[in-house]
Coordinates of C-alpha atoms (C1' of nucleotides) in Angstrom, one line a residue:
Chain O
M1 CA -10.5 -20.4 25.4
T2 CA -13.8 -22.0 24.5
R3 CA -16.7 -20.1 23.0
N4 CA -20.3 -21.0 22.8
T5 CA -20.2 -20.5 19.0
A6 CA -16.8 -21.6 17.8
L7 CA -15.3 -20.1 14.7
V8 CA -12.1 -21.6 13.5
L9 CA -10.9 -19.5 10.6
D10 CA -9.3 -22.6 9.0
N11 CA -12.7 -24.2 8.7
F12 CA -14.5 -21.2 7.6
L13 CA -15.7 -21.6 4.0
P14 CA -15.6 -18.0 2.7
Y15 CA -12.2 -17.5 4.2
R16 CA -10.8 -20.7 2.7
L17 CA -12.3 -19.9 -0.7
S18 CA -10.8 -16.4 -0.6
V19 CA -7.3 -17.5 0.4
L20 CA -7.2 -20.3 -2.0
S21 CA -8.3 -18.2 -4.9
N22 CA -5.9 -15.4 -4.0
V23 CA -2.9 -17.8 -3.8
L24 CA -4.0 -19.1 -7.2
S25 CA -4.5 -15.8 -8.8
Q26 CA -1.3 -14.4 -7.4
S27 CA 0.8 -17.2 -8.8
I28 CA -0.8 -16.9 -12.2
A29 CA -0.6 -13.1 -12.1
R30 CA 3.1 -13.2 -11.4
E31 CA 3.8 -15.4 -14.3
Y32 CA 1.8 -13.4 -16.8
D33 CA 3.4 -10.3 -15.6
K34 CA 6.9 -11.7 -15.8
R35 CA 6.6 -13.3 -19.2
F36 CA 4.2 -10.9 -21.0
G37 CA 3.9 -7.8 -18.9
L38 CA 0.2 -8.6 -18.5
S39 CA -1.9 -7.9 -15.5
I40 CA -4.8 -10.2 -14.7
T41 CA -7.3 -7.5 -15.7
E42 CA -5.5 -7.0 -19.0
W43 CA -5.3 -10.8 -19.6
R44 CA -9.1 -11.1 -18.9
V45 CA -9.8 -8.5 -21.5
M46 CA -7.6 -10.3 -24.0
A47 CA -9.1 -13.6 -23.2
V48 CA -12.5 -12.2 -24.1
L49 CA -11.3 -10.5 -27.2
G50 CA -9.5 -13.7 -28.2
C51 CA -12.7 -15.5 -28.9
T52 CA -15.2 -12.7 -29.5
T53 CA -14.1 -9.9 -31.9
N54 CA -15.8 -6.5 -32.5
I55 CA -17.4 -6.1 -29.1
S56 CA -17.8 -3.0 -27.0
A57 CA -16.1 -2.2 -23.7
R58 CA -19.4 -2.7 -22.0
E59 CA -19.7 -6.3 -23.3
V60 CA -16.1 -6.9 -22.2
A61 CA -17.0 -5.8 -18.7
E62 CA -20.0 -8.1 -18.7
R63 CA -18.1 -11.1 -19.8
T64 CA -15.1 -10.6 -17.5
A65 CA -17.2 -9.7 -14.4
M66 CA -15.1 -6.5 -14.1
D67 CA -16.5 -3.1 -13.7
K68 CA -16.4 -0.6 -16.5
V69 CA -13.7 1.5 -14.9
A70 CA -11.4 -1.4 -14.6
V71 CA -12.1 -2.4 -18.2
S72 CA -11.5 1.2 -19.4
R73 CA -8.1 1.3 -17.7
A74 CA -7.1 -2.2 -19.0
L75 CA -8.1 -1.1 -22.5
A76 CA -6.0 2.0 -22.2
K77 CA -3.0 0.0 -21.4
L78 CA -3.6 -2.6 -24.1
L79 CA -4.0 0.2 -26.6
E80 CA -0.9 1.9 -25.5
K81 CA 1.0 -1.4 -26.0
R82 CA -0.8 -1.8 -29.4
Q83 CA -2.1 -5.2 -28.4
I84 CA -5.7 -4.3 -29.3
E85 CA -7.4 -1.9 -31.8
R86 CA -10.3 0.3 -31.2
A87 CA -12.8 1.9 -33.5
R88 CA -16.0 3.9 -32.9
S89 CA -19.1 2.0 -33.6
P90 CA -21.0 3.6 -36.6
L91 CA -24.2 2.4 -35.0
D92 CA -23.6 4.0 -31.6
K93 CA -21.0 6.7 -31.6
R94 CA -20.5 6.3 -27.8
A95 CA -19.5 2.7 -28.1
S96 CA -16.2 1.3 -29.2
V97 CA -15.5 -1.7 -31.3
L98 CA -12.6 -3.7 -30.0
R99 CA -10.4 -6.5 -31.3
L100 CA -7.0 -7.9 -30.8
S101 CA -4.2 -6.5 -33.0
G102 CA -1.9 -8.9 -34.8
E103 CA 0.6 -8.6 -31.9
G104 CA -2.2 -9.0 -29.4
R105 CA -3.3 -12.2 -31.1
R106 CA 0.3 -13.4 -31.0
I107 CA 0.5 -12.9 -27.3
Y108 CA -3.0 -14.4 -26.8
D109 CA -1.9 -17.5 -28.6
L110 CA 1.1 -17.8 -26.2
V111 CA -0.9 -17.2 -23.0
V112 CA -3.8 -19.6 -23.7
P113 CA -1.8 -22.8 -23.5
L114 CA -0.1 -21.4 -20.4
A115 CA -3.5 -20.7 -18.8
L116 CA -4.7 -24.2 -19.7
E117 CA -1.6 -25.6 -18.1
H118 CA -2.3 -23.7 -14.9
E119 CA -5.8 -25.1 -14.9
Q120 CA -4.5 -28.6 -15.4
R121 CA -1.9 -28.2 -12.7
L122 CA -4.8 -27.3 -10.4
L123 CA -7.0 -30.2 -11.5
A124 CA -4.1 -32.6 -11.2
H125 CA -4.5 -32.6 -7.5
L126 CA -8.0 -34.0 -7.8
D127 CA -9.3 -37.3 -9.0
S128 CA -11.8 -37.4 -11.8
E129 CA -14.7 -37.7 -9.5
E130 CA -13.6 -34.7 -7.5
Q131 CA -13.2 -32.8 -10.7
V132 CA -16.7 -33.4 -11.8
W133 CA -18.1 -32.4 -8.4
L134 CA -16.0 -29.2 -8.3
T135 CA -17.4 -28.1 -11.7
R136 CA -20.9 -28.9 -10.6
I137 CA -20.5 -27.1 -7.3
L138 CA -19.0 -24.0 -9.0
D139 CA -21.9 -24.0 -11.5
T140 CA -24.4 -23.9 -8.7
L141 CA -22.7 -21.4 -6.5
W142 CA -21.9 -19.2 -9.6
D143 CA -25.5 -19.0 -10.5
A144 CA -26.7 -18.5 -7.0
E145 CA -24.2 -15.9 -5.9
L146 CA -23.8 -14.0 -9.0
A147 CA -27.5 -13.7 -9.4
E148 CA -27.7 -12.2 -5.9
S149 CA -24.8 -9.9 -6.4
M150 CA -26.4 -8.4 -9.5
R151 CA -29.5 -7.3 -7.6
Chain R
M1 CA -13.6 -17.1 -34.7
T2 CA -12.4 -20.6 -33.9
R3 CA -9.0 -21.3 -32.3
N4 CA -7.0 -24.4 -32.2
T5 CA -6.8 -24.1 -28.4
A6 CA -10.1 -22.8 -27.2
L7 CA -10.3 -20.8 -24.0
V8 CA -13.6 -19.7 -22.8
L9 CA -13.2 -17.6 -19.8
D10 CA -16.6 -18.8 -18.3
N11 CA -15.2 -22.3 -18.1
F12 CA -11.8 -21.4 -16.9
L13 CA -11.4 -22.7 -13.4
P14 CA -9.0 -20.1 -11.8
Y15 CA -11.2 -17.3 -13.3
R16 CA -14.4 -18.8 -11.9
L17 CA -12.9 -19.4 -8.5
S18 CA -11.6 -15.8 -8.4
V19 CA -14.8 -14.1 -9.4
L20 CA -16.9 -16.3 -7.1
S21 CA -14.7 -15.7 -4.1
N22 CA -14.5 -12.0 -4.8
V23 CA -18.3 -11.6 -5.1
L24 CA -18.6 -13.5 -1.8
S25 CA -15.9 -11.5 0.0
Q26 CA -17.3 -8.3 -1.2
S27 CA -20.7 -9.0 0.1
I28 CA -19.4 -10.1 3.4
A29 CA -17.0 -7.1 3.6
R30 CA -19.8 -4.7 2.9
E31 CA -21.8 -6.0 5.8
Y32 CA -19.0 -6.1 8.3
D33 CA -18.0 -2.6 7.4
K34 CA -21.5 -1.2 7.6
R35 CA -22.4 -2.9 10.9
F36 CA -19.1 -2.9 12.7
G37 CA -16.7 -0.7 10.8
L38 CA -14.5 -3.7 10.3
S39 CA -12.5 -4.5 7.1
I40 CA -12.0 -8.1 6.1
T41 CA -8.3 -7.9 7.2
E42 CA -9.3 -6.5 10.6
W43 CA -11.9 -9.2 11.0
R44 CA -9.5 -11.9 10.1
V45 CA -7.1 -10.7 12.8
M46 CA -10.0 -10.6 15.3
A47 CA -11.1 -14.0 14.3
V48 CA -7.7 -15.4 15.1
L49 CA -7.4 -13.5 18.4
G50 CA -10.9 -14.7 19.3
C51 CA -9.7 -18.2 19.7
T52 CA -6.0 -17.8 20.4
T53 CA -4.9 -15.2 22.9
N54 CA -1.4 -13.9 23.6
I55 CA 0.2 -14.5 20.2
S56 CA 2.5 -12.3 18.2
A57 CA 1.8 -10.5 14.9
R58 CA 3.9 -13.0 13.1
E59 CA 1.6 -15.8 14.3
V60 CA -1.4 -13.8 13.3
A61 CA 0.0 -13.4 9.8
E62 CA 0.6 -17.1 9.6
R63 CA -2.8 -18.1 10.6
T64 CA -4.6 -15.6 8.5
A65 CA -2.5 -16.1 5.4
M66 CA -2.0 -12.4 5.3
D67 CA 1.4 -10.8 4.9
K68 CA 3.0 -9.0 7.8
V69 CA 2.4 -5.6 6.4
A70 CA -1.3 -6.1 6.2
V71 CA -1.3 -7.5 9.7
S72 CA 0.7 -4.6 11.0
R73 CA -1.8 -2.2 9.5
A74 CA -4.8 -4.1 10.7
L75 CA -3.4 -4.2 14.2
A76 CA -2.7 -0.5 14.1
K77 CA -6.4 0.2 13.3
L78 CA -7.7 -2.3 15.9
L79 CA -5.4 -0.7 18.5
E80 CA -6.6 2.7 17.6
K81 CA -10.2 1.5 18.1
R82 CA -9.1 -0.1 21.3
Q83 CA -10.5 -3.5 20.2
I84 CA -7.3 -5.3 20.9
E85 CA -4.5 -4.8 23.4
R86 CA -0.8 -5.2 22.8
A87 CA 2.2 -5.8 25.1
R88 CA 5.8 -6.5 24.4
S89 CA 6.9 -10.0 24.9
P90 CA 9.4 -10.3 27.8
L91 CA 11.0 -13.2 26.0
D92 CA 11.6 -11.4 22.7
K93 CA 11.5 -7.6 23.0
R94 CA 10.8 -7.3 19.3
A95 CA 7.6 -9.4 19.4
S96 CA 4.2 -8.2 20.6
V97 CA 1.7 -10.2 22.6
L98 CA -1.8 -9.6 21.3
R99 CA -5.3 -10.2 22.7
L100 CA -8.8 -8.9 22.2
S101 CA -9.9 -6.1 24.6
G102 CA -13.2 -6.4 26.3
E103 CA -14.7 -4.3 23.6
G104 CA -13.0 -6.4 21.0
R105 CA -14.4 -9.5 22.5
R106 CA -17.9 -8.0 22.5
I107 CA -17.6 -7.2 18.8
Y108 CA -16.1 -10.6 18.1
D109 CA -19.1 -12.3 19.8
L110 CA -21.4 -10.3 17.5
V111 CA -19.6 -11.0 14.3
V112 CA -19.2 -14.8 14.8
P113 CA -22.8 -15.7 14.4
L114 CA -23.0 -13.4 11.5
A115 CA -20.1 -15.1 9.8
L116 CA -21.6 -18.5 10.4
E117 CA -24.8 -17.2 8.9
H118 CA -23.0 -16.2 5.8
E119 CA -21.4 -19.6 5.6
Q120 CA -24.8 -21.3 6.0
R121 CA -26.3 -19.0 3.3
L122 CA -23.6 -20.2 1.0
L123 CA -24.0 -23.9 1.8
A124 CA -27.8 -23.6 1.5
H125 CA -27.4 -23.6 -2.3
L126 CA -25.8 -27.1 -2.1
D127 CA -27.3 -30.4 -1.2
S128 CA -25.5 -32.4 1.6
E129 CA -23.6 -34.5 -0.8
E130 CA -22.2 -31.4 -2.6
Q131 CA -21.3 -29.9 0.7
V132 CA -19.2 -32.9 1.7
W133 CA -17.4 -32.9 -1.7
L134 CA -16.8 -29.2 -1.5
T135 CA -15.1 -29.5 1.9
R136 CA -13.1 -32.4 0.7
I137 CA -12.0 -30.7 -2.5
L138 CA -11.0 -27.5 -0.6
D139 CA -9.0 -29.5 1.8
T140 CA -7.1 -31.1 -1.0
L141 CA -6.5 -27.9 -3.0
W142 CA -5.7 -26.0 0.2
D143 CA -2.9 -28.4 1.1
A144 CA -1.6 -28.7 -2.4
E145 CA -1.6 -25.0 -3.4
L146 CA -0.6 -23.5 -0.1
A147 CA 2.2 -25.8 0.2
E148 CA 3.4 -24.8 -3.2
S149 CA 2.9 -21.1 -2.6
M150 CA 5.1 -21.3 0.6
R151 CA 8.0 -22.5 -1.3
Chain N
dC1 C1' -39.7 16.6 -31.7
dA2 C1' -38.0 19.0 -27.4
dA3 C1' -37.2 17.5 -22.6
dT4 C1' -35.8 13.9 -19.7
dT5 C1' -33.6 9.8 -18.7
dT6 C1' -30.4 6.2 -19.6
dT7 C1' -26.1 4.4 -21.3
dA8 C1' -20.9 4.1 -23.0
dG9 C1' -16.9 5.4 -21.5
dT10 C1' -13.3 8.4 -19.1
dT11 C1' -11.4 11.1 -15.4
dA12 C1' -10.4 12.7 -10.6
dC13 C1' -9.9 11.5 -5.9
dA14 C1' -9.5 8.9 -1.9
dC15 C1' -8.2 4.6 -0.2
dT16 C1' -6.0 0.0 -0.2
dT17 C1' -2.2 -3.1 -1.1
dG18 C1' 2.4 -4.9 -2.0
dC19 C1' 7.3 -4.2 -2.1
dA20 C1' 11.5 -2.6 -0.6
dA21 C1' 13.9 -0.4 2.8
dC22 C1' 14.5 0.2 7.3
dC23 C1' 15.3 -0.3 12.7
dA24 C1' 15.7 -2.9 16.6
dA25 C1' 16.4 -7.2 18.8
dC26 C1' 17.6 -11.9 18.5
dT27 C1' 20.6 -16.1 17.0
dG28 C1' 24.5 -18.6 15.6
dC29 C1' 29.1 -19.3 15.1
dA30 C1' 34.1 -18.4 15.2
Chain I
dT1 C1' 32.5 -12.1 23.3
dG2 C1' 31.6 -9.8 18.7
dC3 C1' 30.3 -9.9 14.1
dA4 C1' 27.1 -11.7 10.3
dG5 C1' 22.9 -13.1 9.4
dT6 C1' 18.0 -13.5 10.5
dT7 C1' 13.6 -12.2 12.3
dG8 C1' 9.5 -9.1 14.2
dG9 C1' 7.5 -5.2 13.0
dT10 C1' 6.9 -0.5 10.9
dT11 C1' 7.1 3.0 7.3
dG12 C1' 7.3 5.2 2.6
dC13 C1' 6.4 5.0 -2.0
dA14 C1' 4.4 3.4 -6.2
dA15 C1' 0.8 1.1 -8.3
dG16 C1' -3.9 -0.7 -8.3
dT17 C1' -8.9 -0.2 -7.3
dG18 C1' -13.6 1.6 -6.2
dT19 C1' -16.7 5.5 -6.1
dA20 C1' -18.6 9.4 -7.8
dA21 C1' -18.8 12.9 -11.0
dC22 C1' -18.6 14.0 -15.7
dT23 C1' -19.1 14.2 -21.1
dA24 C1' -21.2 12.7 -25.1
dA25 C1' -24.5 10.1 -27.4
dA26 C1' -28.6 7.3 -27.5
dA27 C1' -33.3 6.0 -26.1
dT28 C1' -37.8 7.3 -24.1
dT29 C1' -41.8 9.8 -23.5
dG30 C1' -45.4 12.9 -23.5

DNA sequence: CAATTTTAGTTACACTTGCAACCAACTGCA
DNA sequence: TGCAGTTGGTTGCAAGTGTAACTAAAATTG
């Protein structure tokens, strides 16, 4: 069956990107869940709180590219597990002030090397030239696409 | 707050890939839904049936990297909308034999150029050298990661 | 300094998704 | 044959997710 405009899914860029990133996320998600009972959204929140303390949920949402509802729910679970602590901001009584708890920090310190390992495992398939290009291409697309999606 | 092992989410490859591909998929999904009432899963099924007729649901699942439940549900909706046709295979009475209906083909022919446009819009952010590298890198990672995930 | 609009965060609801269990049909092997 | 295991496909249930509506607290403005 020949078409005037061929579309072979296997060569279709958005499709390939989506499948690849899903396979990747899934495999990471499984491991985080199994070893730490963490979902990807929870881990993203922890990742941000790991290097930036005392920020609000809104800022977490911004930095994780998650929407505020997802963040709110992830925070609720992390609070329940006592892996983060929350206070009200004295400056803005609507806003919360978030940080990892001692236990949260402990888990964070365990997950980080694991995450970096995952990244290395991925990069290991590429030679150094490819690695540089990948970073560069992601930078470009990130800026272009995220800018558009914010509109 | 400095850590021995730094992890900045913004530089973390799996994270960037995931966010980028989600933004991309979302924007495409929105348009397909608005203009054709098609979900991404439905569209993927159609895309496969557009160039390969008379295959089973299992084969569709394989080629779309979707699991069989997702395929089954997408097929149910497409059948309901009469965009595909299904028969039982005479060789294996469990298996179905699927193809686009006339209406399905009509929609397929409308979506394909749109899809290619989306791809071009994405590629337009990259120079030709970057485009070549991106393809090459995706090929490599695709083979490596999908092979692993199949295990 | 009220009245209006915006913002931080949560909740409720509908919808999607993934997993396990399931049925029916096929395969392989004794 | 005939029984055990596998495979194609569907269904039910639980969990996750997005949207809209909501509360409370700022910020804006006239």
